[in-house]
XYZ file of C-alpha atoms in Angstrom:
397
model
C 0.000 0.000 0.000
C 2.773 2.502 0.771
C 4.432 2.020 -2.178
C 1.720 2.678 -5.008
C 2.114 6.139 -4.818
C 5.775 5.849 -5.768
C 4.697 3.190 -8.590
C 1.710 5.792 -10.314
C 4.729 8.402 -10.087
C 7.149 6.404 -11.853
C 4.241 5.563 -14.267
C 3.464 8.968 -15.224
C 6.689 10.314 -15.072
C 7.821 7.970 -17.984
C 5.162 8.544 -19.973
C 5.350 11.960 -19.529
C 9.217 11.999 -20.754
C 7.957 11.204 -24.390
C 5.648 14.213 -24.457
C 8.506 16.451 -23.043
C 11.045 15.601 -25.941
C 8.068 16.265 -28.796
C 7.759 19.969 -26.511
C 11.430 20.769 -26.975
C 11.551 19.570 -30.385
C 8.817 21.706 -31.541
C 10.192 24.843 -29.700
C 13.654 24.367 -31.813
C 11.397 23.878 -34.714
C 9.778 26.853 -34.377
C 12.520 28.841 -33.248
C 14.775 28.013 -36.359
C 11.341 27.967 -38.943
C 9.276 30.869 -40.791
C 7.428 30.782 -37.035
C 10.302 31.941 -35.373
C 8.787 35.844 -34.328
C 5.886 34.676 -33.482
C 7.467 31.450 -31.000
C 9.518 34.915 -30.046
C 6.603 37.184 -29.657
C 4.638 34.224 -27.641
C 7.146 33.676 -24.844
C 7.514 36.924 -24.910
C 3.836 38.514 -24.627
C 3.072 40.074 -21.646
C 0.465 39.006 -19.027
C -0.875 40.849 -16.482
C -2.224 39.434 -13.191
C -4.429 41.373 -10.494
C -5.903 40.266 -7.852
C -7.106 42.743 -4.852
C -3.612 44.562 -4.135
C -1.439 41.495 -5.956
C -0.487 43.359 -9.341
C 2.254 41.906 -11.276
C 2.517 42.388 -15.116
C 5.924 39.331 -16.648
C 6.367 37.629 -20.024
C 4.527 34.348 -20.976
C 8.122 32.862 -19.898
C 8.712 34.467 -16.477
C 5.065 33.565 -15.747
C 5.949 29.557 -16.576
C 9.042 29.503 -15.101
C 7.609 31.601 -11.859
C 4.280 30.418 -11.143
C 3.418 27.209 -12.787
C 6.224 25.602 -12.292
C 5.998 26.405 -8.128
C 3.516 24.088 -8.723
C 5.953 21.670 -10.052
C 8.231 22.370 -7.361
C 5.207 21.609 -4.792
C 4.322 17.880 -6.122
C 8.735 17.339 -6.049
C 7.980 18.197 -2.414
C 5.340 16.226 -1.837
C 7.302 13.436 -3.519
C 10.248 14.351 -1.505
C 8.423 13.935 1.983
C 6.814 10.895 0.562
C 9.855 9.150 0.241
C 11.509 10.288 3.598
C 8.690 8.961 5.556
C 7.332 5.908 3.846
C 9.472 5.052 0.604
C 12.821 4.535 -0.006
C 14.535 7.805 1.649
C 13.661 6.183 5.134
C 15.356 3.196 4.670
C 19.163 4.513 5.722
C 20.982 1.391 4.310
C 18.901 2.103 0.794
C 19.118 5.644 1.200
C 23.005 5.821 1.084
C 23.302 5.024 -2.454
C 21.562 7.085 -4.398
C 22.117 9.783 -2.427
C 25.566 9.640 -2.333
C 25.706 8.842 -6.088
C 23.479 12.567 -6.254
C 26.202 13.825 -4.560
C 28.596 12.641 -6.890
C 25.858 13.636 -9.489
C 26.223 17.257 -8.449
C 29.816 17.872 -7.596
C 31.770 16.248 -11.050
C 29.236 18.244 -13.601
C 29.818 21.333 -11.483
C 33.774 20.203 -11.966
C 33.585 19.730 -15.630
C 31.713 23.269 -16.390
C 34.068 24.955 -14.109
C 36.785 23.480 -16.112
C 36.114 25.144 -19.271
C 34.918 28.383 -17.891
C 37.362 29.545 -15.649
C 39.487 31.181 -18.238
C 39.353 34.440 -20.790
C 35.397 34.079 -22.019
C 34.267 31.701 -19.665
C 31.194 31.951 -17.361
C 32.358 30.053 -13.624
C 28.624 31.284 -12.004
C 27.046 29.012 -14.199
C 28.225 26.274 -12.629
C 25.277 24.957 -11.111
C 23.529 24.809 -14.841
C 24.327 20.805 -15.467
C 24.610 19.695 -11.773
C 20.421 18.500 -12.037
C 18.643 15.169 -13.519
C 15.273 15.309 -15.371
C 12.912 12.831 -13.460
C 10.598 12.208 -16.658
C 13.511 11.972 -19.353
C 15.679 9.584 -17.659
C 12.976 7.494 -16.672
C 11.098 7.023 -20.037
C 14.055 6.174 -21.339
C 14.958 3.705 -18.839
C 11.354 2.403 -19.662
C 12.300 2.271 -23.317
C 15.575 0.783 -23.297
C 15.080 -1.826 -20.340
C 11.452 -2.300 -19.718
C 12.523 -6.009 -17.660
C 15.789 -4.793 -16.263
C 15.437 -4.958 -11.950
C 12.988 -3.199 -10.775
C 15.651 -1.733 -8.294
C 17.298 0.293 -10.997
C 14.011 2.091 -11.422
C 13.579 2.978 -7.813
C 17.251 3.697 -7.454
C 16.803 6.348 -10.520
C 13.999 7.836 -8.989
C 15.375 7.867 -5.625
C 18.509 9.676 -7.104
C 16.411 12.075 -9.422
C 14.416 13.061 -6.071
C 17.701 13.486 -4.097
C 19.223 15.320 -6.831
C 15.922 17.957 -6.777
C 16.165 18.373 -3.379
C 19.996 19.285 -3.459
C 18.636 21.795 -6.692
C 16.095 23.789 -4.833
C 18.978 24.251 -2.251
C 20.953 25.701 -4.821
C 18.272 27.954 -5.755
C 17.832 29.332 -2.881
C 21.903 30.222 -2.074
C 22.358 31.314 -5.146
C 19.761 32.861 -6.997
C 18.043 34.901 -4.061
C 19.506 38.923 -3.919
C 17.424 41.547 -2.547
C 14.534 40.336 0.176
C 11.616 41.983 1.004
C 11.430 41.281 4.314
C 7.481 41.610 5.437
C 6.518 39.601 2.397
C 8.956 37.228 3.522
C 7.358 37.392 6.965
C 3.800 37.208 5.299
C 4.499 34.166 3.233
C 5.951 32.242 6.502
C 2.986 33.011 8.382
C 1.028 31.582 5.129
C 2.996 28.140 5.902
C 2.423 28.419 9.508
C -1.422 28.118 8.854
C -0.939 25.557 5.623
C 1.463 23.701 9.129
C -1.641 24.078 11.693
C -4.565 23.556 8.922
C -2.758 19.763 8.905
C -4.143 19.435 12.635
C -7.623 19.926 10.862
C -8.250 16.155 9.708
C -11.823 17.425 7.151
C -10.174 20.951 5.657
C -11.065 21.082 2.393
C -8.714 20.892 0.114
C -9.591 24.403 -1.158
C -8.046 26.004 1.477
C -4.768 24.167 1.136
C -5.197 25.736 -2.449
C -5.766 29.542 -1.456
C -3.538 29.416 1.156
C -0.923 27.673 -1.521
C -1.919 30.826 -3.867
C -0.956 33.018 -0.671
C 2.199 31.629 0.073
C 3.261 32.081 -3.366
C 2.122 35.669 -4.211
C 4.384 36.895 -0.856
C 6.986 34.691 -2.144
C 6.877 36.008 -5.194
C 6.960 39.359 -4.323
C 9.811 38.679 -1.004
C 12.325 37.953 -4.275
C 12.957 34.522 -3.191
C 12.365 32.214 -6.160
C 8.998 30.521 -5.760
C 10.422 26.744 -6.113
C 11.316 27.426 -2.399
C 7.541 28.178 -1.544
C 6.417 24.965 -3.578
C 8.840 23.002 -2.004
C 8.351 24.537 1.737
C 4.326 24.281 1.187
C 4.424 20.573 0.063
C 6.086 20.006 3.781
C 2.876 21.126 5.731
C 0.575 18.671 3.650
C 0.103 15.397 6.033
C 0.434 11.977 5.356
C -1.720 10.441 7.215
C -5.122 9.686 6.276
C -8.425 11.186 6.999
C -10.310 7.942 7.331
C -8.939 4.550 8.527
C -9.239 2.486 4.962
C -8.286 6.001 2.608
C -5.288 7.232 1.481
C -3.469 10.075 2.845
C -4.220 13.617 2.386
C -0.508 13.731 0.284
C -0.628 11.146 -1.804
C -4.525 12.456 -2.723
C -2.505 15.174 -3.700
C 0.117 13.699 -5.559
C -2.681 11.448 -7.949
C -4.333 14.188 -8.596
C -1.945 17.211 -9.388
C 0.813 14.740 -10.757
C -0.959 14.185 -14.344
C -1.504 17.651 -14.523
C 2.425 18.521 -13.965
C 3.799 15.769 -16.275
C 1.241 16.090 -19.302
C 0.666 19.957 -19.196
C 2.763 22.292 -17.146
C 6.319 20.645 -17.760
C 5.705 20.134 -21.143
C 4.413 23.764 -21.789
C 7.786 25.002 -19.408
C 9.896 22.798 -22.628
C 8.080 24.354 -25.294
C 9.016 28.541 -23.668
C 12.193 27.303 -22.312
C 13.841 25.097 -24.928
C 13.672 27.105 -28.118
C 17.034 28.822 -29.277
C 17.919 30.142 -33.182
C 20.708 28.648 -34.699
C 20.716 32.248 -36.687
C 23.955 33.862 -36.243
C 25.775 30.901 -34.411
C 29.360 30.829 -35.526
C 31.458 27.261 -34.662
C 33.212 29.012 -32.450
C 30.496 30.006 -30.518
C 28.756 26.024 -30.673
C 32.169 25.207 -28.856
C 31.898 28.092 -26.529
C 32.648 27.796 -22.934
C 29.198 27.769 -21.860
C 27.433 24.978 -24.037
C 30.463 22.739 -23.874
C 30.671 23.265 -20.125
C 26.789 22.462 -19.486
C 27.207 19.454 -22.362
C 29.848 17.976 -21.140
C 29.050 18.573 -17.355
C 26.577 15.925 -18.180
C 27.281 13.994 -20.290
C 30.862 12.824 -18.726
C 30.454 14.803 -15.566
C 27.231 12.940 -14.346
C 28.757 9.422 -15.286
C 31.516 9.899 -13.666
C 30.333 11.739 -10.553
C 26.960 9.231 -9.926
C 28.815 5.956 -11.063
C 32.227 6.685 -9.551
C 31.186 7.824 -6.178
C 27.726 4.329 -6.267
C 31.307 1.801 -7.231
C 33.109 3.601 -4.305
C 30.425 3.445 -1.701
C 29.795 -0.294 -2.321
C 33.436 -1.017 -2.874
C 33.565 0.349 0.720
C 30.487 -1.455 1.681
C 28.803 2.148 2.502
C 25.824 0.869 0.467
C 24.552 -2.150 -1.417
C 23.453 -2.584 -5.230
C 20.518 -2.320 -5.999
C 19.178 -6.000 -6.228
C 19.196 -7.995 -9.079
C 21.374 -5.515 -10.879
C 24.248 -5.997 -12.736
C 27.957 -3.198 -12.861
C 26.964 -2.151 -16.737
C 23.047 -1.644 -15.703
C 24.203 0.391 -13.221
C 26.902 2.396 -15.676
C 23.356 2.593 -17.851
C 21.589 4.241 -15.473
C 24.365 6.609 -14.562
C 24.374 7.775 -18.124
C 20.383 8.485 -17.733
C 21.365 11.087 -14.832
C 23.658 13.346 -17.557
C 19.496 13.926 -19.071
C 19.263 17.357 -17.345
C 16.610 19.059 -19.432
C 13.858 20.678 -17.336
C 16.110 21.143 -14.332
C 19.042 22.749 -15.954
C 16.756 24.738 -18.213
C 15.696 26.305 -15.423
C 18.520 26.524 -13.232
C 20.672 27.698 -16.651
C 18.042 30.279 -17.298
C 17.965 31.681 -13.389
C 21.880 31.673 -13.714
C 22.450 33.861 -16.901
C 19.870 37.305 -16.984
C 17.911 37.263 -19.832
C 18.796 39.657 -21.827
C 22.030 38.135 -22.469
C 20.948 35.880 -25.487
C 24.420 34.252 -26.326
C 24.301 32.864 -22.888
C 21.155 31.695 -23.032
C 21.078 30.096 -26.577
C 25.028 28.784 -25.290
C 23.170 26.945 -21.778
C 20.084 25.868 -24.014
C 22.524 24.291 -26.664
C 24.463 23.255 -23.921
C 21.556 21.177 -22.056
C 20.006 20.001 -25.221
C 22.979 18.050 -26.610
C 24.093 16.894 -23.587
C 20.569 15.341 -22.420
C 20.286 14.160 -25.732
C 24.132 12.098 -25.875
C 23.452 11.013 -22.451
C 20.082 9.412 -23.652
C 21.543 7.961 -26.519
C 24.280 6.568 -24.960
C 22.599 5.456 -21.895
C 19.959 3.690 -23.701
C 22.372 1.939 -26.256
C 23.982 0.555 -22.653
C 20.371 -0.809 -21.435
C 19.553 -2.264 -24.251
C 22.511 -3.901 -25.062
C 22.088 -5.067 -20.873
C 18.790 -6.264 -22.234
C 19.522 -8.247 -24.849
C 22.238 -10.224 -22.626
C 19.108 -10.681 -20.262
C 17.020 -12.280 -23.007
C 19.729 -14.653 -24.691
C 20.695 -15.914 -21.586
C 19.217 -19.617 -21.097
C 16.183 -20.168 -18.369
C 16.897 -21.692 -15.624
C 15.648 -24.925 -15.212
């Protein structure tokens, strides 16, 4: 029972991986087609939102990437305290691995960028651009590739993945919060403190987890603290426990039922503003820039090497056990699935560089596309070829 909320995420998010790749394609499409000022003039196209004294007027774009994706951000959470109380983050001796391969998973990328961006031209505070793993790439294409590899590789990827968020919205916070408005600040913790004491109420609707969600992020929003911290901090205050003895928890109701929602409209739509970048007036030199080959390379080697290198060392050292069943190259596989950074490092990349610096921008989209994309590749050539030792090995009597 406690684990089928954890098996209808892993569902969805694979499915979901499939429609994100046909969103990014169609934003480079349209980006590099006869439709490329009006993709332009769409993320662009300013919106204007008023409600009582809450009056902000942002582009299409900052709207995605600053309110519907804190709704993202607040399902990760709920995942997030999901797994630390019933799934596989409280389990310590399962927990060490894929955290510490996260760790690994964030530190080598971070290494690599920083390695081609420390000189003349180079950009070192983008460093934390390729250091995240896309939940819904890596698994569809685990799903793809190795659809009757171990189980345990799938909840090892997630595990990681979720790990690997967490560590992200840390690194959104340090990094990318300047200036704070201090009473909105102070208004949008007293919003949580209610969301924390409404939990005591075992029949609140489930409206007022909503307004007060809308509350939390309109102060957050306006304290200059990027609103994946109030998804993230808001998902905490939702309890687990159930209403009635026989029904599921008041979380995981809201994990079924904002989860499709996420992974079939509002992460796709974040790939279709985020993703596109014009190939006009891209010299070589530039493709090979600092920047791009940082972020590509970050994950493409730097995630291999940092989540696979640091998983071999930890069970070399017998700090943590394999996952069951699984075999040294499934796990390489896997490792290469991390280096798919997409939606993560879309967003982090885009928080890291301002906007109006388009060469940056178009360098960390580049950048995250091809690396996601050989990571993929490669990854999945791995798992299948893991697969098809699998099949043509005889049955066992």
């Amino acid at each position: 029972m406690s684990r089928r909320p954890t098996l209808e995420f892993l569902k969805t998010e694979a499915a979901s991986g499939l429609i994100l790749v046909v969103a990014a394609a169609a934003a480079i499409v349209a980006a590099n087609s006869p439709l490329a000022d009006r993709y332009a003039a769409f993320v662009a196209h300013p919106l204007t939102i008023q409600i009582g004294a809450f009056h902000e007027t942002k582009p299409v774009l900052k709207w995605v990437k600053e309110g519907l994706m804190a709704i993202f951000f607040f399902v990760v959470g709920l995942e997030i305290k999901y797994e630390i109380l019933r799934g596989e983050l409280s389990n310590p001796r399962r927990l060490a691995l894929p955290v510490l391969g996260a760790l690994g998973g964030m530190i080598a990328p971070a290494l690599v960028y920083l390695a081609f961006n420390m000189g003349p031209g180079g950009a070192p505070h983008g460093w934390a651009t390729p250091t995240a793993t896309d939940i819904a790439f890596a698994l569809a294409a685990l799903a793809v590739a190795g659809p009757k590899l171990p189980p345990s590789l799938r909840v090892f990827l997630l595990t990681l993945a979720i790990a690997d968020d967490l560590g992200a919205v840390a690194l959104i916070g340090i990094l990318f919060t300047s200036q704070i408005n201090i009473w909105a600040l102070g208004a949008a913790v007293s919003a949580l403190a209610l969301m924390a004491l409404m939990g005591r109420w075992k029949n609140a609707p489930y409206l007022f987890y909503a307004v007060l969600f809308a509350i939390v992020w309109g102060f957050t929003l306006e304290s200059g603290i990027n609103t994946s911290l109030a998804g993230v901090a808001a998902a905490m205050t939702v309890p687990i426990g159930a209403r009635r003895h026989g029904q599921a928890g008041v979380l995981a109701d809201f994990m079924r039922s904002l989860h499709p929602y996420v992974a079939y409209l509002i992460l796709p739509l974040f790939a279709f503003v985020a993703a596109g970048f014009s190939f006009k007036g891209l010299s070589i030199g530039q493709l090979f820039g600092p920047i791009p080959l940082g972020v590509a390379l970050g994950l493409f080697i730097g995630k291999q090497i940092g989540v696979f290198g640091l998983s071999a060392l930890a069970i070399g050292l017998k700090l943590a056990r394999k996952p069951t069943g699984a075999r040294w190259a499934e796990l390489y596989g896997v490792s290469l699935l991390c280096g798919v950074g997409f939606t993560m490092s879309l967003f982090i990349g885009g928080l890291a560089f301002p906007p109006g610096d388009t060469a940056a921008q178009a360098g960390v989209r580049l950048g995250v596309v091809a690396g996601s994309l050989l990571s993929t590749l490669v990854g999945m050539a791995v798992l299948a070829a893991c697969q098809r030792a699998r099949d043509e090995e005889p049955a066992e009597a």
